[in-house]
């Protein structure tokens, strides 16, 4: 990392980590680069072992090619895991945290509520635990909305899971881009009042649906307040097909 320059966001890459079928449902990560050389990665996709040995969720087939791993996607833009300074963990589901073990040199930033829930042994996050819960991983626990670095803000959007977070990136030419991740998985779920609850949305208490609707509303409000040029939904096949994906980028 070169500690000179103005530390403004320069580029946003959208990384394809494979699809779920039917429907070409994308699994995604994101890389933000600043002009002082800081690399911020958001999420790491499914475990790379799934390329050879996919663990299909009920009713879905995973399609993960060798070029869909986080290592291959980073390589396509000239980076290796050791180049990543900050790894933002939206949450610890296995399609978002499957390769965290490759980033012992980064600071892993996660909402405290989410980390403590997973660390406490909730079974949803246990399947993948040997990958995200390692002594050499350097977690920084945050609470609520947090300015990460110039031009990158983390937004607490708990609902899909407790302590989920989304990312606001202010790009010099494109303008603000909001990475909703799984707070809003698809454009069809962007209306807080009418959105359906998805099968993977948290549902352990009667309050959970209200929290999902509140985080959906927060995404809409931030997008409006910031006049976001783009809201990237977490698993939206139709939108993903139209977006610029790595090695192309937004600037
Ligand atoms: Zn997801």
mmCIF file of N, CA and C and ligand atoms in Angstrom, residues 91 93 95-96 160 182 185 235, ligand 1:
data_model
loop_
_atom_site.group_PDB
_atom_site.id
_atom_site.type_symbol
_atom_site.label_atom_id
_atom_site.label_comp_id
_atom_site.label_asym_id
_atom_site.label_seq_id
_atom_site.Cartn_x
_atom_site.Cartn_y
_atom_site.Cartn_z
ATOM 1 N N UNK A 91 -21.875 -10.276 5.379
ATOM 2 C CA UNK A 91 -22.359 -11.238 6.357
ATOM 3 C C UNK A 91 -21.649 -12.560 6.099
ATOM 4 N N UNK A 93 -22.849 -15.775 5.500
ATOM 5 C CA UNK A 93 -23.392 -16.886 4.712
ATOM 6 C C UNK A 93 -22.293 -17.416 3.787
ATOM 7 N N UNK A 95 -22.073 -18.120 0.678
ATOM 8 C CA UNK A 95 -21.849 -17.538 -0.652
ATOM 9 C C UNK A 95 -21.176 -16.169 -0.579
ATOM 10 N N UNK A 96 -20.930 -15.689 0.636
ATOM 11 C CA UNK A 96 -20.299 -14.380 0.820
ATOM 12 C C UNK A 96 -18.979 -14.463 1.584
ATOM 13 N N UNK A 160 -31.979 -9.301 6.540
ATOM 14 C CA UNK A 160 -31.711 -10.579 5.862
ATOM 15 C C UNK A 160 -31.050 -11.548 6.859
ATOM 16 N N UNK A 182 -27.333 -8.415 0.301
ATOM 17 C CA UNK A 182 -28.561 -9.185 0.497
ATOM 18 C C UNK A 182 -29.645 -8.442 1.283
ATOM 19 N N UNK A 185 -31.988 -8.329 -2.528
ATOM 20 C CA UNK A 185 -31.317 -9.284 -3.409
ATOM 21 C C UNK A 185 -31.666 -9.088 -4.877
ATOM 22 N N UNK A 235 -28.445 -10.394 -5.709
ATOM 23 C CA UNK A 235 -28.550 -11.625 -6.514
ATOM 24 C C UNK A 235 -29.568 -11.421 -7.636
HETATM 25 ZN ZN1 LIG B 1 -26.296 -13.947 -0.689
#
